[in-house]
Short mmCIF file of C-alpha atoms and ligand atoms in Angstrom, two decimals:
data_model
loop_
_atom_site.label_atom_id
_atom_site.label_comp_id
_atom_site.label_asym_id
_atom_site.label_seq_id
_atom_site.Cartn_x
_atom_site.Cartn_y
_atom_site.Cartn_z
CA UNK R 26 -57.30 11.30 -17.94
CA UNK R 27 -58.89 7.89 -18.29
CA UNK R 28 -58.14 5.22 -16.42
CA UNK R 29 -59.04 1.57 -16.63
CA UNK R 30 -58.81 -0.32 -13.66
CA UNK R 31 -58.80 -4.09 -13.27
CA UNK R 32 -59.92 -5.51 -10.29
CA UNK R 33 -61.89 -8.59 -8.57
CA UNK R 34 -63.32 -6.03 -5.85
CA UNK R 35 -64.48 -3.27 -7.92
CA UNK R 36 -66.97 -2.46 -5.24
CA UNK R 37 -64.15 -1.06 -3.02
CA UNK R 38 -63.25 1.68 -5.31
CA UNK R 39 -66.52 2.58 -6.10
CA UNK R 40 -66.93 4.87 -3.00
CA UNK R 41 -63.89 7.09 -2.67
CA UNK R 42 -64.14 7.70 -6.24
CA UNK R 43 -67.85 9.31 -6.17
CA UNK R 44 -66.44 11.41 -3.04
CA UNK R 45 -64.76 15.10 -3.02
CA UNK R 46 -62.40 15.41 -5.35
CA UNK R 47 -62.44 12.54 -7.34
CA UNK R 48 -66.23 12.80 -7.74
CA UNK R 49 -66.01 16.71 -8.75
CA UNK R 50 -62.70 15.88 -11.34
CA UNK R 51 -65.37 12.85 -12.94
CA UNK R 52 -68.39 15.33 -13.27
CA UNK R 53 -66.02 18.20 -15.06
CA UNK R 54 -64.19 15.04 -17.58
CA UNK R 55 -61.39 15.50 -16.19
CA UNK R 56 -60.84 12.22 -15.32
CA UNK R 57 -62.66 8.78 -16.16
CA UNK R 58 -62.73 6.15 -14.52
CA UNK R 59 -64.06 2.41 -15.78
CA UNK R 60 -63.85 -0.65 -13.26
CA UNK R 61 -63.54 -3.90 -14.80
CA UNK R 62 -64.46 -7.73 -12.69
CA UNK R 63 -61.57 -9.77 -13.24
CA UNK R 64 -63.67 -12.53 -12.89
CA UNK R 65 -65.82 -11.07 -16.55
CA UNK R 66 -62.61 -12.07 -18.11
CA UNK R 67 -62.41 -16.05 -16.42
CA UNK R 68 -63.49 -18.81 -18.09
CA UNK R 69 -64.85 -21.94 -16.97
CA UNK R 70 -68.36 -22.44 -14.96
CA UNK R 71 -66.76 -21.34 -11.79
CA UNK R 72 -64.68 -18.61 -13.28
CA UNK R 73 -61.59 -19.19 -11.43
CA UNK R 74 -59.10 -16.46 -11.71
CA UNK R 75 -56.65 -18.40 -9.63
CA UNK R 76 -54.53 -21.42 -9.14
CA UNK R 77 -51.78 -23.60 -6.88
CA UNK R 78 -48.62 -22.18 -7.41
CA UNK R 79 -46.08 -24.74 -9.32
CA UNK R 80 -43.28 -25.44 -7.31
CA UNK R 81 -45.50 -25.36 -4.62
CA UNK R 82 -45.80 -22.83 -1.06
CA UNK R 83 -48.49 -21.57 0.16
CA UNK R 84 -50.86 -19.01 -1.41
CA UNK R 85 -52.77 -18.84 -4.74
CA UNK R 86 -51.12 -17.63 -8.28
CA UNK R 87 -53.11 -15.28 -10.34
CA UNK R 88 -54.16 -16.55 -13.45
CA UNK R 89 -52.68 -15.29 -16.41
CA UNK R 90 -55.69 -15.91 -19.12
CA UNK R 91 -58.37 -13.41 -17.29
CA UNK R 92 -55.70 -10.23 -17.26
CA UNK R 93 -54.76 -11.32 -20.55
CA UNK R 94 -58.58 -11.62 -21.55
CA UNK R 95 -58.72 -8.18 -20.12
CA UNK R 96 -56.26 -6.76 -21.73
CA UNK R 97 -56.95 -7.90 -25.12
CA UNK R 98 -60.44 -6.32 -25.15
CA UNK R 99 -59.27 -2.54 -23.57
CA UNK R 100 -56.48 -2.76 -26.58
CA UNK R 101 -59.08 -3.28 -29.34
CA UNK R 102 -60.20 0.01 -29.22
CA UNK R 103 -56.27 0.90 -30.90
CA UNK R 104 -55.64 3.39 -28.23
CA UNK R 105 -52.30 3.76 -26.46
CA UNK R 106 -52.56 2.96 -22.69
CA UNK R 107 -49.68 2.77 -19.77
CA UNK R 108 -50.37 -0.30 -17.92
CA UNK R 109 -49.76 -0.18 -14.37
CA UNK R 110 -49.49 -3.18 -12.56
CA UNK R 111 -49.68 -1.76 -8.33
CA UNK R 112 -47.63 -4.50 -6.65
CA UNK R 113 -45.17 -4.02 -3.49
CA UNK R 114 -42.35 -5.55 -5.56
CA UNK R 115 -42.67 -2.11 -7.90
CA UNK R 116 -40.96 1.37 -8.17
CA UNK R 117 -41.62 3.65 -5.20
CA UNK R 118 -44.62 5.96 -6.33
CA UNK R 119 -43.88 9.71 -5.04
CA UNK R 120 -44.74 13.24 -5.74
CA UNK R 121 -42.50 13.33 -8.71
CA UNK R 122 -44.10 10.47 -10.52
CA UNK R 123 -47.55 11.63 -10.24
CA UNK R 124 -46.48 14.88 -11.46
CA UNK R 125 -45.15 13.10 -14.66
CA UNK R 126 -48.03 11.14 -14.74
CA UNK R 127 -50.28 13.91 -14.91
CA UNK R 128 -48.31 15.62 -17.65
CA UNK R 129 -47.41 12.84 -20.37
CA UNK R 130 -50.06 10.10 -19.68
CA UNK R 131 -53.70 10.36 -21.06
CA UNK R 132 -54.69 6.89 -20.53
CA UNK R 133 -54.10 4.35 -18.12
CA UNK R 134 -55.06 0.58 -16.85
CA UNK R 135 -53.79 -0.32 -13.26
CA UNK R 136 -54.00 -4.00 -12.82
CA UNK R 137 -55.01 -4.46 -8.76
CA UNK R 138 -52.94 -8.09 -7.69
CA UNK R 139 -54.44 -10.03 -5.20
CA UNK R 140 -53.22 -13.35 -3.47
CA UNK R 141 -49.79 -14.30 -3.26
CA UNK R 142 -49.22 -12.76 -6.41
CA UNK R 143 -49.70 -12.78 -10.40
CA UNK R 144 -48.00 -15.60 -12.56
CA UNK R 145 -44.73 -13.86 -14.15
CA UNK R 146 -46.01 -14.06 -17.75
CA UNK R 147 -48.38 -11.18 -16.95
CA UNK R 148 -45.68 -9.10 -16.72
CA UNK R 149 -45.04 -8.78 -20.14
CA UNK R 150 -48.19 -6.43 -20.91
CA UNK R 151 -47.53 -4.22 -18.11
CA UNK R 152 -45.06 -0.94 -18.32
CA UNK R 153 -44.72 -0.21 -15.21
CA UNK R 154 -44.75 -1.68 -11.86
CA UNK R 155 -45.56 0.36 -9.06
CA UNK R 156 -45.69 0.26 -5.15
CA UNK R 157 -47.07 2.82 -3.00
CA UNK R 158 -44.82 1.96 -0.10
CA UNK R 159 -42.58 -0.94 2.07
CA UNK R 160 -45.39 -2.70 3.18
CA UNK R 161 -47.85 -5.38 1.99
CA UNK R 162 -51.83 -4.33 1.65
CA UNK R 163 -54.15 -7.17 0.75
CA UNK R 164 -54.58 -6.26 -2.47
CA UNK R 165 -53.88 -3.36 -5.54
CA UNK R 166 -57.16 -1.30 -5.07
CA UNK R 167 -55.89 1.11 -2.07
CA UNK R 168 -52.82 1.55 -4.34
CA UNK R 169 -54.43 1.72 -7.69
CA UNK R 170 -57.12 4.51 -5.63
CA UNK R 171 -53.62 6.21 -4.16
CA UNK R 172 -52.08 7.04 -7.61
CA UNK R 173 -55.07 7.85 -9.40
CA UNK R 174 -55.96 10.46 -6.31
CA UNK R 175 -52.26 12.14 -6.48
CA UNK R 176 -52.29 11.96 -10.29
CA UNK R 177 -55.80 13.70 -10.87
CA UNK R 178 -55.75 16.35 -8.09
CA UNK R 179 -52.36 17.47 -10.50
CA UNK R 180 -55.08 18.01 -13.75
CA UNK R 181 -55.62 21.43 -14.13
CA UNK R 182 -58.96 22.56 -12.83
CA UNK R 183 -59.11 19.34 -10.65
CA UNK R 184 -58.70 21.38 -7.53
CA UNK R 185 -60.65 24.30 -8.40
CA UNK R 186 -57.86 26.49 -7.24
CA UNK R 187 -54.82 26.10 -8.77
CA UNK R 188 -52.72 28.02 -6.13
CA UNK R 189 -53.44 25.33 -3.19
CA UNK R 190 -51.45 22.85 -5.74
CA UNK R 191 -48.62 24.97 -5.66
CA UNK R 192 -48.59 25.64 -1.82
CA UNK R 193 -48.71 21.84 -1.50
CA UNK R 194 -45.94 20.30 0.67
CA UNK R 195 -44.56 18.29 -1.74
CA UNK R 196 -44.55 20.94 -4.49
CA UNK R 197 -41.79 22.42 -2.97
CA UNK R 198 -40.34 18.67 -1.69
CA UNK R 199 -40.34 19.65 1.97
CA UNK R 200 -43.31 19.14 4.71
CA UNK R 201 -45.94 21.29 5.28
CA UNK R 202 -45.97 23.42 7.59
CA UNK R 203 -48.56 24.09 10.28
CA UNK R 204 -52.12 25.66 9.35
CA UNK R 205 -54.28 27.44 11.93
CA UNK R 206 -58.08 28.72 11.50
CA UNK R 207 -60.54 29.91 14.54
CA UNK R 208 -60.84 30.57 17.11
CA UNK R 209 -57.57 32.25 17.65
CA UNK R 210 -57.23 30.79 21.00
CA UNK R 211 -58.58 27.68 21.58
CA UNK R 212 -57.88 25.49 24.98
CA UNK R 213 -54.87 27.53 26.00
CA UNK R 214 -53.55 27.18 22.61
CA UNK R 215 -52.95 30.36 20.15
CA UNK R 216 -52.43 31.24 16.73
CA UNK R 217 -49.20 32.32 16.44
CA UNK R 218 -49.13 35.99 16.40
CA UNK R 219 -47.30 36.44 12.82
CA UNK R 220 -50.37 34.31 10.91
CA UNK R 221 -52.54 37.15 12.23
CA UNK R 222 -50.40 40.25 11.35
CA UNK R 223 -51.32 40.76 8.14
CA UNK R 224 -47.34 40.83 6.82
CA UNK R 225 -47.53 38.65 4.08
CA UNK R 226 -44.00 38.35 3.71
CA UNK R 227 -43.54 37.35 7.30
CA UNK R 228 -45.94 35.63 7.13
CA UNK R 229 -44.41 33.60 4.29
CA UNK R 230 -41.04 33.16 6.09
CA UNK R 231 -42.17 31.77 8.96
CA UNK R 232 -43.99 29.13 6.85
CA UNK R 233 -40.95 28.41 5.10
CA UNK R 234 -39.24 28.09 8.11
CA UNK R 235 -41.72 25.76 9.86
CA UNK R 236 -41.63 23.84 6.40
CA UNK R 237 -37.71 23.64 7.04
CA UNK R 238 -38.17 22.80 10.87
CA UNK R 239 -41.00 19.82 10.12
CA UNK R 240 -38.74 18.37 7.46
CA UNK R 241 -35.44 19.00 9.36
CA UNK R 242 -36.92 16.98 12.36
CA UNK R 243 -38.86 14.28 10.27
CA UNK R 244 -37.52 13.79 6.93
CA UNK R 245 -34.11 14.86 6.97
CA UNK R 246 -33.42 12.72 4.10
CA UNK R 247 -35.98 15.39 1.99
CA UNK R 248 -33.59 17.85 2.40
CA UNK R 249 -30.60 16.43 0.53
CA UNK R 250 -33.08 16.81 -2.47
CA UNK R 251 -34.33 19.88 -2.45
CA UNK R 252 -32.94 22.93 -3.74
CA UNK R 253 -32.31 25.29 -0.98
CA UNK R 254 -32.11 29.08 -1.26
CA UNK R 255 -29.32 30.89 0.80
CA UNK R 256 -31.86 32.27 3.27
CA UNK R 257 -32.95 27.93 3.62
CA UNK R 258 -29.50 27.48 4.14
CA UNK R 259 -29.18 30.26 7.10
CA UNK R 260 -32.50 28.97 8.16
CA UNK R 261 -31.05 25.50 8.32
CA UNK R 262 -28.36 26.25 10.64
CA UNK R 263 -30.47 28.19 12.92
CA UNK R 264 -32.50 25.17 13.56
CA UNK R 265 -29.71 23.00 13.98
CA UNK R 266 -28.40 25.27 16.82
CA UNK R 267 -31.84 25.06 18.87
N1 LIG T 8 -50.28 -4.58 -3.19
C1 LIG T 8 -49.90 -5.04 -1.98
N2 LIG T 8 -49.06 -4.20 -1.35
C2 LIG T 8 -48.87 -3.16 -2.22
C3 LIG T 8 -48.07 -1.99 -2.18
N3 LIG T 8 -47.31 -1.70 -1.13
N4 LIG T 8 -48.10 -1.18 -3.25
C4 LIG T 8 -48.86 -1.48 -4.32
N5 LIG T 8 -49.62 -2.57 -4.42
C5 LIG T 8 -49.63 -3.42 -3.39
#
């Protein structure tokens, strides 16, 4: 996966993407990633990449000629890209769109907004827009860093071991449930007893179960989507009655 990303602060993506994951996906080419300065793309001795909004208000307008400057020179190379513009007026990113992402997209550029926002006319080179959530961040880098870290820990080979993708919360669309490692007691506190039994398939119930509880308590809007299995569904009303 490849992904161009367009930014004025490249400096703050710089350093979660040479960490963990991200770092070990770049060194096997799994993924790469190329930051671009906004600002490379300005014109003008001060290189302004924004400007007073017309009808006035307060705030600054991204400028449309830098992204479009941008975008004009990524393109020339021919090859397809899905632009991505991260803004908290886009589609809700989740689980299921990364997984897509991961599957049918081989190239990306994620346009990171800044300011009050981007003049309109942007829009038209840009496929999707996408929020990571109902708030408002300062600008598109924690977002643009957010979907390219859910998106490339899907790559095969990205995690090193496939099966902890699989076990993944969302995977299944419920929470996780609770993990324990030594010391089996620790302040008062133990392991429960099945996690040490040895029963696998106990031990895999009761994970299900605490999956069910978690989501059942925090989410319960999670589990009107997920497919439950009759033994969820007994599960289910066992937790409701406690
Ligand atoms: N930029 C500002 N807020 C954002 C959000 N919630 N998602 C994506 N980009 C953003």
């Amino acid at each position: 996966m490849k992904c161009d990303v367009l930014t004025l602060f490249p400096d703050i993506l710089t350093a979660y993407l040479n960490e963990s994951i991200l770092k070990r996906a770049c060194e096997k080419d799994l993924l790469e990633v190329t930051l671009y300065n906004i600002r490379d793309f300005a014109s003008g001795p001060h290189r302004t990449v924004d400007d007073y909004p017309y009808g006035g208000g307060a705030g600054m307008v991204f400028k449309p000629e830098p992204i479009f400057g941008a975008l004009d020179f990524l393109k020339g190379d021919g090859e397809p890209r899905k632009v991505v513009l991260l803004s908290p007026q886009g589609k809700p990113f989740s689980q299921a769109i990364a997984e897509a992402y991961s599957r049918e997209e081989k190239r990306f550029v994620f346009i990171c907004g800044r300011y009050e926002g981007l003049d309109e006319r942007i829009k038209v080179l840009v496929d999707e827009e996408v929020s990571i959530g109902d708030y408002v961040i300062t600008g598109g880098e924690l977002a643009a860093l957010v979907i390219i870290d859910a998106v490339a820990r899907l790559l095969p080979g990205a995690l090193g071991d496939e099966k902890s993708i699989e076990d993944e919360s969302f995977s299944w669309g419920l929470l996780d449930y609770p993990h324990y490692t030594r010391p089996r007691e620790f302040r008062g506190m133990q392991v429960p007893d099945v996690l040490v039994s040895g029963n696998h398939k106990e031990i895999g119930l009761w994970r299900r179960r605490e999956s069910l509880r978690k989501t059942l308590k925090v989410r319960p809007d999670l589990i009107e989507k997920v497919e439950l299995t009759e033994q969820d569904k007994k599960i289910l009303s066992e937790l409701k009655e406690e």
